CSV table of C-alpha atoms and ligand atoms in Angstrom, one decimal:
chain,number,residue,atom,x,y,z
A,1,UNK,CA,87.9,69.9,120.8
A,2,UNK,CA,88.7,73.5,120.0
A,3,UNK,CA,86.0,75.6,119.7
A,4,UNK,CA,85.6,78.9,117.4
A,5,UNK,CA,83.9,81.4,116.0
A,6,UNK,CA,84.0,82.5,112.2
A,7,UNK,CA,82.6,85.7,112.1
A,8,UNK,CA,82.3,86.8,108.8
A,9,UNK,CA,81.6,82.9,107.6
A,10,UNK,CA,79.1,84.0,104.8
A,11,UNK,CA,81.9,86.0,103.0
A,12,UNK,CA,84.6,84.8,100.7
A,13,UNK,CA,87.3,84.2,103.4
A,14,UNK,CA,85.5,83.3,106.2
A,15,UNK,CA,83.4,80.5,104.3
A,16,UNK,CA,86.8,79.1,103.5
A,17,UNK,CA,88.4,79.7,106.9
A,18,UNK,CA,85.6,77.9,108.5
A,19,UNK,CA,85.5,75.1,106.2
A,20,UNK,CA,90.0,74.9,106.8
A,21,UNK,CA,89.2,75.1,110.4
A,22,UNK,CA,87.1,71.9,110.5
A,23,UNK,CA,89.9,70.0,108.7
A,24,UNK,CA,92.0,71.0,111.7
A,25,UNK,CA,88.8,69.5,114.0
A,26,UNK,CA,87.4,72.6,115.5
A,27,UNK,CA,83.4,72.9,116.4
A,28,UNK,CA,82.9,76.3,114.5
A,29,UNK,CA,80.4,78.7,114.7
A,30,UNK,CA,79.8,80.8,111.8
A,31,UNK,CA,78.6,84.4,112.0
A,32,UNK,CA,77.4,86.5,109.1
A,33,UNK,CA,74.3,88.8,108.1
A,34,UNK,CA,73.8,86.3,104.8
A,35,UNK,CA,74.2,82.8,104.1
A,36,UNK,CA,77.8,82.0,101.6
A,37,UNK,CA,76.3,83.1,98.4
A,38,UNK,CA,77.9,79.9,96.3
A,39,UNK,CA,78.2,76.7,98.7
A,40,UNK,CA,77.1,75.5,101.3
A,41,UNK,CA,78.5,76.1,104.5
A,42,UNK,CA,81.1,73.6,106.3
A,43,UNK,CA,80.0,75.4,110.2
A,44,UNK,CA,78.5,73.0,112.8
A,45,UNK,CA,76.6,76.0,114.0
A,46,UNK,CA,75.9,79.0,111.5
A,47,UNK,CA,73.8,82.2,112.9
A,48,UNK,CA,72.1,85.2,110.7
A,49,UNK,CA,73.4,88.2,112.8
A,50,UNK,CA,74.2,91.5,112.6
A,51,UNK,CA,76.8,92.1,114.4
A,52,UNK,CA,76.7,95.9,114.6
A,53,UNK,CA,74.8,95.6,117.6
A,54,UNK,CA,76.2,95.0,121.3
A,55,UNK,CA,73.7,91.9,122.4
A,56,UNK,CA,74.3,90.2,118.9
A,57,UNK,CA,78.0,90.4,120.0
A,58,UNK,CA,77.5,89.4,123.4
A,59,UNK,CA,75.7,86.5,122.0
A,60,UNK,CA,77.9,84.7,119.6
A,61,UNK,CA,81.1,85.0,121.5
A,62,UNK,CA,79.8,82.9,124.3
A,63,UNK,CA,81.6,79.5,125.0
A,64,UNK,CA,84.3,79.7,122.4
A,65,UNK,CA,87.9,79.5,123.0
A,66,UNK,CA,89.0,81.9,119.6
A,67,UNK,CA,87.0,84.7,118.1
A,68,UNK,CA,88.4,84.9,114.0
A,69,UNK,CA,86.7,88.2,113.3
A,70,UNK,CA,86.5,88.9,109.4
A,71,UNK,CA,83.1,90.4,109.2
A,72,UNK,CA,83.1,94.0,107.6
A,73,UNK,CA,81.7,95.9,104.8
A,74,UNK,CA,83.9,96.0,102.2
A,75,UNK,CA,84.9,95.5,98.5
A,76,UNK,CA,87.6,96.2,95.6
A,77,UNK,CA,88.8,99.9,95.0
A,78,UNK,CA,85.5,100.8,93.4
A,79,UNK,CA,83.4,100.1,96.4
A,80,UNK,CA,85.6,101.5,99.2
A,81,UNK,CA,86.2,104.9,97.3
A,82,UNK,CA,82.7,105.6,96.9
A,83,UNK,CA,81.2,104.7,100.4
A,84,UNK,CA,83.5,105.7,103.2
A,85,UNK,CA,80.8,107.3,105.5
A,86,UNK,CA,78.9,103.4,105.1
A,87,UNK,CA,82.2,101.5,105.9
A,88,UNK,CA,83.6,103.2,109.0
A,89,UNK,CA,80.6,103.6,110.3
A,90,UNK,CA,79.7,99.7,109.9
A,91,UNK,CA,83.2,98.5,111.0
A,92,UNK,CA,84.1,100.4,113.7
A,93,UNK,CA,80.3,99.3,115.1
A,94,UNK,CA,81.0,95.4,114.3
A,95,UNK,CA,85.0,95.5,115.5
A,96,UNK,CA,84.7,97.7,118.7
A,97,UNK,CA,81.7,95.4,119.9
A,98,UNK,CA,83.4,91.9,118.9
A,99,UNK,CA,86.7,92.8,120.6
A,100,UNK,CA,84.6,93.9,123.9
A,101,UNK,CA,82.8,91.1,123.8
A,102,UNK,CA,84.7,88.6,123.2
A,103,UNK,CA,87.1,90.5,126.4
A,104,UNK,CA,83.9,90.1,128.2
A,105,UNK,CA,83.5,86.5,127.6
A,106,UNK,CA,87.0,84.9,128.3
A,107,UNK,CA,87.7,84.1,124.7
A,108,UNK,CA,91.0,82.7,124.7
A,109,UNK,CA,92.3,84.2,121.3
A,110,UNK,CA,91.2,87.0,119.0
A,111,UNK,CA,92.2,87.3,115.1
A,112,UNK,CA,91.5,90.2,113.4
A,113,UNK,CA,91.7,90.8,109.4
A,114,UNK,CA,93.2,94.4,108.4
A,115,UNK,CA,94.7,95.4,105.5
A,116,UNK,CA,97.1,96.5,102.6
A,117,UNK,CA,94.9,99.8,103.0
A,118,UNK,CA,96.2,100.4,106.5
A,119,UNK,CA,99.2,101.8,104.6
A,120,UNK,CA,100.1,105.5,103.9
A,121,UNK,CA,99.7,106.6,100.4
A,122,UNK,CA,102.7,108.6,100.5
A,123,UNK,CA,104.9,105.0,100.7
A,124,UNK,CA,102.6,104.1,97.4
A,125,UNK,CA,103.0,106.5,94.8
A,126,UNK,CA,105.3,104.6,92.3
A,127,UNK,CA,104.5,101.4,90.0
A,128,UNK,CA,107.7,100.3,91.0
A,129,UNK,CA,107.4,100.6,94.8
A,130,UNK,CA,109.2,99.7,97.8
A,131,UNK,CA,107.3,96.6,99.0
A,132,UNK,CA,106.1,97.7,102.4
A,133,UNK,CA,107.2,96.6,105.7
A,134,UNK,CA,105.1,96.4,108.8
A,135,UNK,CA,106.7,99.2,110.4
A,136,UNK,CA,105.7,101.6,107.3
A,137,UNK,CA,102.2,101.6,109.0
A,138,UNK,CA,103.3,104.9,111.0
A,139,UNK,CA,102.8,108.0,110.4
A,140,UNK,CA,99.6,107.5,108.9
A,141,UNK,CA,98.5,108.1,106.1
A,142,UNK,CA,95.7,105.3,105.0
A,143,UNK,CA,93.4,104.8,102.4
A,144,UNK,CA,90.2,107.1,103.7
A,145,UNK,CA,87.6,105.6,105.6
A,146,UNK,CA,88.0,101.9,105.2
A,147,UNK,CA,91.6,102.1,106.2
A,148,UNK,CA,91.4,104.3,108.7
A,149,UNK,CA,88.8,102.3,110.2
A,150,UNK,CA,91.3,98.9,109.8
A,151,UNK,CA,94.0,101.4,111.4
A,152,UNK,CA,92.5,102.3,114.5
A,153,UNK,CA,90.9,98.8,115.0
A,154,UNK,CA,94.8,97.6,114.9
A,155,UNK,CA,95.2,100.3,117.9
A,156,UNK,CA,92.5,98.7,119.6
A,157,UNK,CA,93.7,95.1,119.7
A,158,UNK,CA,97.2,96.6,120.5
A,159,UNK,CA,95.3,97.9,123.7
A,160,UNK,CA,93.2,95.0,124.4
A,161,UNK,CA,96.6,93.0,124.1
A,162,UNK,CA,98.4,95.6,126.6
A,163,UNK,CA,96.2,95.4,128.9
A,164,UNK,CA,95.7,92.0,129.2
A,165,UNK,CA,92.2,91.6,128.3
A,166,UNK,CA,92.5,89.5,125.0
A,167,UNK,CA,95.4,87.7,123.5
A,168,UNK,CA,95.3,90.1,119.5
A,169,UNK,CA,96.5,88.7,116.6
A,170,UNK,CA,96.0,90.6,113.6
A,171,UNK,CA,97.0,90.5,109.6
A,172,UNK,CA,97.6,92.7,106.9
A,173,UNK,CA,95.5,91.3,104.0
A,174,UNK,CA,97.1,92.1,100.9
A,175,UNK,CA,94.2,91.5,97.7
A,176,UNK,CA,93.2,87.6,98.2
A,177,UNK,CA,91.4,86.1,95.7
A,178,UNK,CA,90.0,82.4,95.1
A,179,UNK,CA,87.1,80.6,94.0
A,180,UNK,CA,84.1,81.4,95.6
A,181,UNK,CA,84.6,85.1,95.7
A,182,UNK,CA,82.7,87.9,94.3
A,183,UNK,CA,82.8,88.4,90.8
A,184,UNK,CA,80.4,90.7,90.0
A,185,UNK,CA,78.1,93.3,91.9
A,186,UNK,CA,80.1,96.2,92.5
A,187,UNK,CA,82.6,94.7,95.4
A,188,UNK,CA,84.6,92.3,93.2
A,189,UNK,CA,88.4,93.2,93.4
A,190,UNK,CA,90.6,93.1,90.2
A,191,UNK,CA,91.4,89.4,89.6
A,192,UNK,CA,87.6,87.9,89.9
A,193,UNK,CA,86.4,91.3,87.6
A,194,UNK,CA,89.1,90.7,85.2
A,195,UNK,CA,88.8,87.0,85.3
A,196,UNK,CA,84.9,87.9,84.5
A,197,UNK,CA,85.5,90.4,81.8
A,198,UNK,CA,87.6,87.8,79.9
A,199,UNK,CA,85.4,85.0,80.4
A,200,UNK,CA,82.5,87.2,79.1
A,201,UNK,CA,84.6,88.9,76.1
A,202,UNK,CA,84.2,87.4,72.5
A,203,UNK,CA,87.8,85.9,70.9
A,204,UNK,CA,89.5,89.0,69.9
A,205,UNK,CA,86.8,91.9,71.7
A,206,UNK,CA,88.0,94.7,73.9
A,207,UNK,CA,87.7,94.9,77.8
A,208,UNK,CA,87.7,97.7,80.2
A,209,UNK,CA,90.2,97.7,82.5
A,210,UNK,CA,90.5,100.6,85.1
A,211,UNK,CA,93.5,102.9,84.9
A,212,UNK,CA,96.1,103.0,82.8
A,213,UNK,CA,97.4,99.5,83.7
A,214,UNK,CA,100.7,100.7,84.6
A,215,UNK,CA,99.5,100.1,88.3
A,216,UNK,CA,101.1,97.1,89.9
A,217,UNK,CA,100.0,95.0,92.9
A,218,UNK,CA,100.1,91.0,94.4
A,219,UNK,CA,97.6,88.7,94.6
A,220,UNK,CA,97.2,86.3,97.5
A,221,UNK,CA,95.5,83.2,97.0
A,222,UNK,CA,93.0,82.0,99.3
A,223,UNK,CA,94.2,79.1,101.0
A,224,UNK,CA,97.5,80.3,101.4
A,225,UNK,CA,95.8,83.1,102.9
A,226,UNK,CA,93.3,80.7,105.2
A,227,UNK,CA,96.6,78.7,106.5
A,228,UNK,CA,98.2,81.9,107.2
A,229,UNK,CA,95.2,83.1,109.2
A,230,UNK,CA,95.9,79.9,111.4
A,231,UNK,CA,99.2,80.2,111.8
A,232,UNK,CA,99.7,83.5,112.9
A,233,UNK,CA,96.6,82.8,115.4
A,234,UNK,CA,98.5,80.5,117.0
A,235,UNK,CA,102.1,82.0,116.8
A,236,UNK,CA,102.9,84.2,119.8
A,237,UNK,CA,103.4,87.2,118.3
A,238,UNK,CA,101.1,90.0,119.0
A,239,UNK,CA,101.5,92.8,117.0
A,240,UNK,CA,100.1,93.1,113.1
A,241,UNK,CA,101.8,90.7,110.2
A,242,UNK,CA,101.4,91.2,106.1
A,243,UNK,CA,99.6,88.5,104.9
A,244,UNK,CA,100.3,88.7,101.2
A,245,UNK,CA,102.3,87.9,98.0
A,246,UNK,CA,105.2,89.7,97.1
A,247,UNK,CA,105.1,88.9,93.2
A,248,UNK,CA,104.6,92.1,92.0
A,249,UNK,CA,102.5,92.5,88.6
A,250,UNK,CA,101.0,95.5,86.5
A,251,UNK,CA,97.4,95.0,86.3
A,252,UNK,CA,98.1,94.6,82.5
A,253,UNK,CA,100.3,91.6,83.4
A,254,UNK,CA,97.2,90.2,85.2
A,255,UNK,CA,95.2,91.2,82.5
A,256,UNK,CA,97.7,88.9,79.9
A,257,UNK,CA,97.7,86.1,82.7
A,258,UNK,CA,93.8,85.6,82.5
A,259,UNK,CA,94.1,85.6,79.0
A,260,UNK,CA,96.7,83.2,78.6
A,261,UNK,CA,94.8,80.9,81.4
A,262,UNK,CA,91.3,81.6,79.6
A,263,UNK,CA,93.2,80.1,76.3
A,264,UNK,CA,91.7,83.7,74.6
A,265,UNK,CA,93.5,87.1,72.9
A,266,UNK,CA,91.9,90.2,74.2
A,267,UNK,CA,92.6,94.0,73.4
A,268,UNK,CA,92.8,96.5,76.7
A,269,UNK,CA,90.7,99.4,76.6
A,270,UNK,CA,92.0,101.6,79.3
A,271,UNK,CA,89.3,103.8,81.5
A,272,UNK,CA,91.5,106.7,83.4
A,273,UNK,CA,88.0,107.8,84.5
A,274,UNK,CA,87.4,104.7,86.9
A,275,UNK,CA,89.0,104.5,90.6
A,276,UNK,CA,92.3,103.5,90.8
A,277,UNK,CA,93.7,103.4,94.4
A,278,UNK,CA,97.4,103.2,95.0
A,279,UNK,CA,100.0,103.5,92.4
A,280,UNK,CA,102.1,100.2,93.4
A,281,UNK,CA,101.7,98.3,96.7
A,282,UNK,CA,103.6,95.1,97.4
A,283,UNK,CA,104.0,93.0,100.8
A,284,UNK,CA,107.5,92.9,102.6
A,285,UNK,CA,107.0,89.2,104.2
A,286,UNK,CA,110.2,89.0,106.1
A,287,UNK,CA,109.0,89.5,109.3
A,288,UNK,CA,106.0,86.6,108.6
A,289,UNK,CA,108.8,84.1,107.6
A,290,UNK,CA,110.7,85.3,110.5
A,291,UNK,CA,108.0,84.9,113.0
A,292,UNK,CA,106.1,81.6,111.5
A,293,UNK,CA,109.0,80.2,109.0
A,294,UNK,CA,106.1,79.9,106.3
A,295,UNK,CA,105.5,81.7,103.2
A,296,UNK,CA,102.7,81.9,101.0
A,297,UNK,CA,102.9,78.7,98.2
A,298,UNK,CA,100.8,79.4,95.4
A,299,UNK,CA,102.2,81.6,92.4
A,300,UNK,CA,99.8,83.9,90.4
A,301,UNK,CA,99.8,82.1,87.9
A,302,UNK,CA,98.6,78.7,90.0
A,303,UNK,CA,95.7,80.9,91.6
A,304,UNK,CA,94.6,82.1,88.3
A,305,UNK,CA,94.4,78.4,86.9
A,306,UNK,CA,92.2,77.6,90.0
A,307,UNK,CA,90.3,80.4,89.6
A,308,UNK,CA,89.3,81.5,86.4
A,309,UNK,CA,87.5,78.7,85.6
A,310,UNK,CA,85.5,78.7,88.8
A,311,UNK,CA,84.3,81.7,87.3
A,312,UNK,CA,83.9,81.2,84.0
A,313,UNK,CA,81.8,78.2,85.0
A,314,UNK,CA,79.6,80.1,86.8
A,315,UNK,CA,79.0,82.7,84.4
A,316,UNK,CA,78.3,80.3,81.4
A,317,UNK,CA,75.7,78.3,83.5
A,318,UNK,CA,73.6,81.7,84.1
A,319,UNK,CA,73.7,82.0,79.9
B,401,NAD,P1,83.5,89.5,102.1
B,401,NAD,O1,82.7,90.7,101.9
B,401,NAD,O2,83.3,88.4,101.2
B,401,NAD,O3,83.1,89.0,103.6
B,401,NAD,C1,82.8,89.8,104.7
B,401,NAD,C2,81.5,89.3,105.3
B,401,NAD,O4,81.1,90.1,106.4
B,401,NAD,C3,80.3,89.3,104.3
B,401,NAD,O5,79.8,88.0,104.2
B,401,NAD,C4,79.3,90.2,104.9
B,401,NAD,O6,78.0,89.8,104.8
B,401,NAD,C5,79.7,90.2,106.4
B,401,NAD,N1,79.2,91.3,107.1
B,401,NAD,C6,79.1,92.6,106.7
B,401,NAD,N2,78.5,93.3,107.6
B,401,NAD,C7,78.1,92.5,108.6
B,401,NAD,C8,77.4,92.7,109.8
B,401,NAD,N3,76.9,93.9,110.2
B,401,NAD,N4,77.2,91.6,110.6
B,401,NAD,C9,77.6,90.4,110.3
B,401,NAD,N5,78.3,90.1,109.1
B,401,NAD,C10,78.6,91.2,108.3
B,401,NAD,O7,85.0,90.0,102.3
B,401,NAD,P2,86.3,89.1,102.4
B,401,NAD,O8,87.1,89.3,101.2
B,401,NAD,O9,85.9,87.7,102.8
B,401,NAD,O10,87.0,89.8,103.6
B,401,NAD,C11,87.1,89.3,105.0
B,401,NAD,C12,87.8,90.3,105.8
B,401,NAD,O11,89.2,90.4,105.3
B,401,NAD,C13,87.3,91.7,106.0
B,401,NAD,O12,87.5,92.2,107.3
B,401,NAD,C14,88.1,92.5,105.0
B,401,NAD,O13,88.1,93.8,105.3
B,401,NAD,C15,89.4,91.8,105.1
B,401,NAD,N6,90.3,92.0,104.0
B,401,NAD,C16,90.0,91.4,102.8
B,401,NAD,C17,90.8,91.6,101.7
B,401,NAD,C18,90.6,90.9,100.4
B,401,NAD,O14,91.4,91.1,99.5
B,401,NAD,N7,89.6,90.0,100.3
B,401,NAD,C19,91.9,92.5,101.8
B,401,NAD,C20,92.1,93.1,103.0
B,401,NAD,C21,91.3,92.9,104.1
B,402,GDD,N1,88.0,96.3,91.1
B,402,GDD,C1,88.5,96.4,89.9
B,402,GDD,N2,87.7,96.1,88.8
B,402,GDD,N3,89.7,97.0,89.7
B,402,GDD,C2,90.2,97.1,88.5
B,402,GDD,C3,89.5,96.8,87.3
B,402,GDD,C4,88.2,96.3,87.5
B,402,GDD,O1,87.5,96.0,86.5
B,402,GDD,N4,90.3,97.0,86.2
B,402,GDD,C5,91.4,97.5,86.7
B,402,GDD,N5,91.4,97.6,88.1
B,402,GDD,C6,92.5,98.1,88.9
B,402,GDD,C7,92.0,99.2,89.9
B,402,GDD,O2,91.9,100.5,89.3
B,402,GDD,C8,93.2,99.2,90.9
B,402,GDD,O3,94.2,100.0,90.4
B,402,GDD,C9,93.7,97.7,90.8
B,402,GDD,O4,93.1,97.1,89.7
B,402,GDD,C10,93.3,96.9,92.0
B,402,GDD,O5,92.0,97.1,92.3
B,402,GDD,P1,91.2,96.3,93.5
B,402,GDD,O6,91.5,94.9,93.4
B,402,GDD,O7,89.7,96.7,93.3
B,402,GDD,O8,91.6,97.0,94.8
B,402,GDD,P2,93.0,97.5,95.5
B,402,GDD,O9,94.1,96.5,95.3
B,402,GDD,O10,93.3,98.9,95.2
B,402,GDD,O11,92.5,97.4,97.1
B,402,GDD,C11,92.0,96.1,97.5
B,402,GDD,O12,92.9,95.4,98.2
B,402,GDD,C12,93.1,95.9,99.6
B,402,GDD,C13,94.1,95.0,100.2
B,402,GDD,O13,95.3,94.9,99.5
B,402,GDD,C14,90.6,96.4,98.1
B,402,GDD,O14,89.9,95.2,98.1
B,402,GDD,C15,90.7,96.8,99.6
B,402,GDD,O15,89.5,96.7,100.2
B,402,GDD,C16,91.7,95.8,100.3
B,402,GDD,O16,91.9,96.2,101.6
């Protein structure tokens, strides 16, 4: 039996990596500073640890054949924007220590989870952009802090790869979504907070949305983004993949999406004053169907339907 750490397991993708991973019959041991907020969790071992720290590293990498490392600090636009001092600080601490010591204990196999943000701004400036390629990456010109942190943590697992101290495998997130991920709080991305400001608006009310709406992006869903994690784990291929969806909507579209799935009319009040990221982003996915022969399954639309009412749910048992 396969045995691996989930690192990260309290969070939104690692709760539902670990619980994909079991289904594949792994012995996983989930890592996190907080239990998963909404379920229990599916890990045969699961340890409250911070894994900033160098012994805590040490520690939970012991006796494990892959490390899936998806712990960070980190949120939607709003969050990121306003705390980059926090997050680089936090990740480079938890990613420099879990690649080292997981070098340090013969793990076999080492997934990392970067990012969309890892991409320059100057290759995101239009709605209607050019959906970006893995080779875009360079020259850099990421989203501050929390990029550059998922940037140079790439660089690292390149050089832990190069010089044969860990087999790397890393993805480029591109805005997952799912049930079980947060909705509310401050760190909830666009589809949860929209699907949360529709499920909370009266028939006919107005909702804030940030921006002008123009702004495009995808949407992955989480378990095409949990069997993509596998996959690329255990492809040979070493050097960062996109991860994402390449339907390309304007967040208004999303906005009319939630809408249609919530079975309710809203009216749009746009707030320019809010934080906004990147004008367009989209994920090029060539190179993943190339290298795996999979693409991601679930339209918007499907993910939506699975998710919105997880959320609505929620939100009308707390009233
Ligand atoms: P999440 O916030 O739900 O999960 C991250 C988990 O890391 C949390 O449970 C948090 O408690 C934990 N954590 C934070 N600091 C820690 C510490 N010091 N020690 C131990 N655990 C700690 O986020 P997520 O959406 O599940 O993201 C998982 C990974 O994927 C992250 O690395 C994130 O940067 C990356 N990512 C996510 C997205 C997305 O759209 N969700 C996009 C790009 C990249
Ligand atoms: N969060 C949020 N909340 N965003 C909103 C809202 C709202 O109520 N209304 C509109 N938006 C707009 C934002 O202004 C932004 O233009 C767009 O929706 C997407 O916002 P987010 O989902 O918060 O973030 P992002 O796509 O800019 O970046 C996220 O995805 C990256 C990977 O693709 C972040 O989660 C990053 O941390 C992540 O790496």
């Amino acid at each position: 039996m396969k045995k691996a750490v989930v690192a990260g397991a309290g969070g939104f993708i690692g709760h539902h990596l670990a619980r994909y991973l079991k289904t594949k019959g792994y012995w996983v041991r989930g890592v996190d500073i907080k239990e998963p907020e909404f379920e229990k969790t599916s890990c045969d071992e699961f340890l409250l640890f911070d894994l900033r720290y160098w012994e805590n590293c040490l520690q939970v990498t012991k006796e494990v054949d892959e490390v899936y490392q998806l712990a960070a600090d980190m949120g939607g636009i709003g969050y990121i924007s306003g705390n980059h001092a926090e997050i680089a600080k936090n990740n480079i601490l938890i990613n420099t220590h879990m690649l080292e010591a997981s070098y340090k204990n013969g793990v076999k196999r080492y997934f990392y989870s970067s990012s969309a943000c890892i991409y320059p701004a100057y290759r995101q400036q239009s709605a209607d952009v050019l959906p970006l390629k893995e080779e875009d990456a360079i020259p850099a010109e990421p989203e501050e802090g929390y990029g550059w942190e998922k940037l140079f943590t790439e660089k690292l697992c390149q050089y832990y790869q190069e010089e044969k101290r860990v087999e790397t495998r890393v993805a480029r997130f591109h805005n997952v979504y799912g049930p079980l991920g947060t909705y509310e709080g401050g760190r909830e991305k666009a589809p949860a907070a929209i699907c949360r400001k529709v499920a909370l608006a009266q028939e006919n009310s107005e909702i804030e949305v940030w921006g002008d709406g123009k702004q495009t992006r995808s949407f992955l869903y989480i378990d095409d983004c949990v069997e993509g994690i596998y996959l690329i784990t255990q492809s040979n291929y070493d050097k960062p993949l996109n991860l994402g969806s390449e339907e390309l909507v304007t967040i208004d579209q999303l906005v009319e999406m939630v809408a249609k799935v919530a079975g309710k009319t809203v009216r749009i009040k746009h707030d320019l004053s809010k934080p906004q990221g990147v004008r367009g982003r989209n994920s090029d996915n060539s190179k993943l169907y190339q290298i795996i022969g999979w693409k991601p399954k679930y339209t918007l639309m499907e993910g939506l339907q699975r998710t919105y009412p997880w959320i609505a749910t929620r939100l009308s048992q707390r009233t």
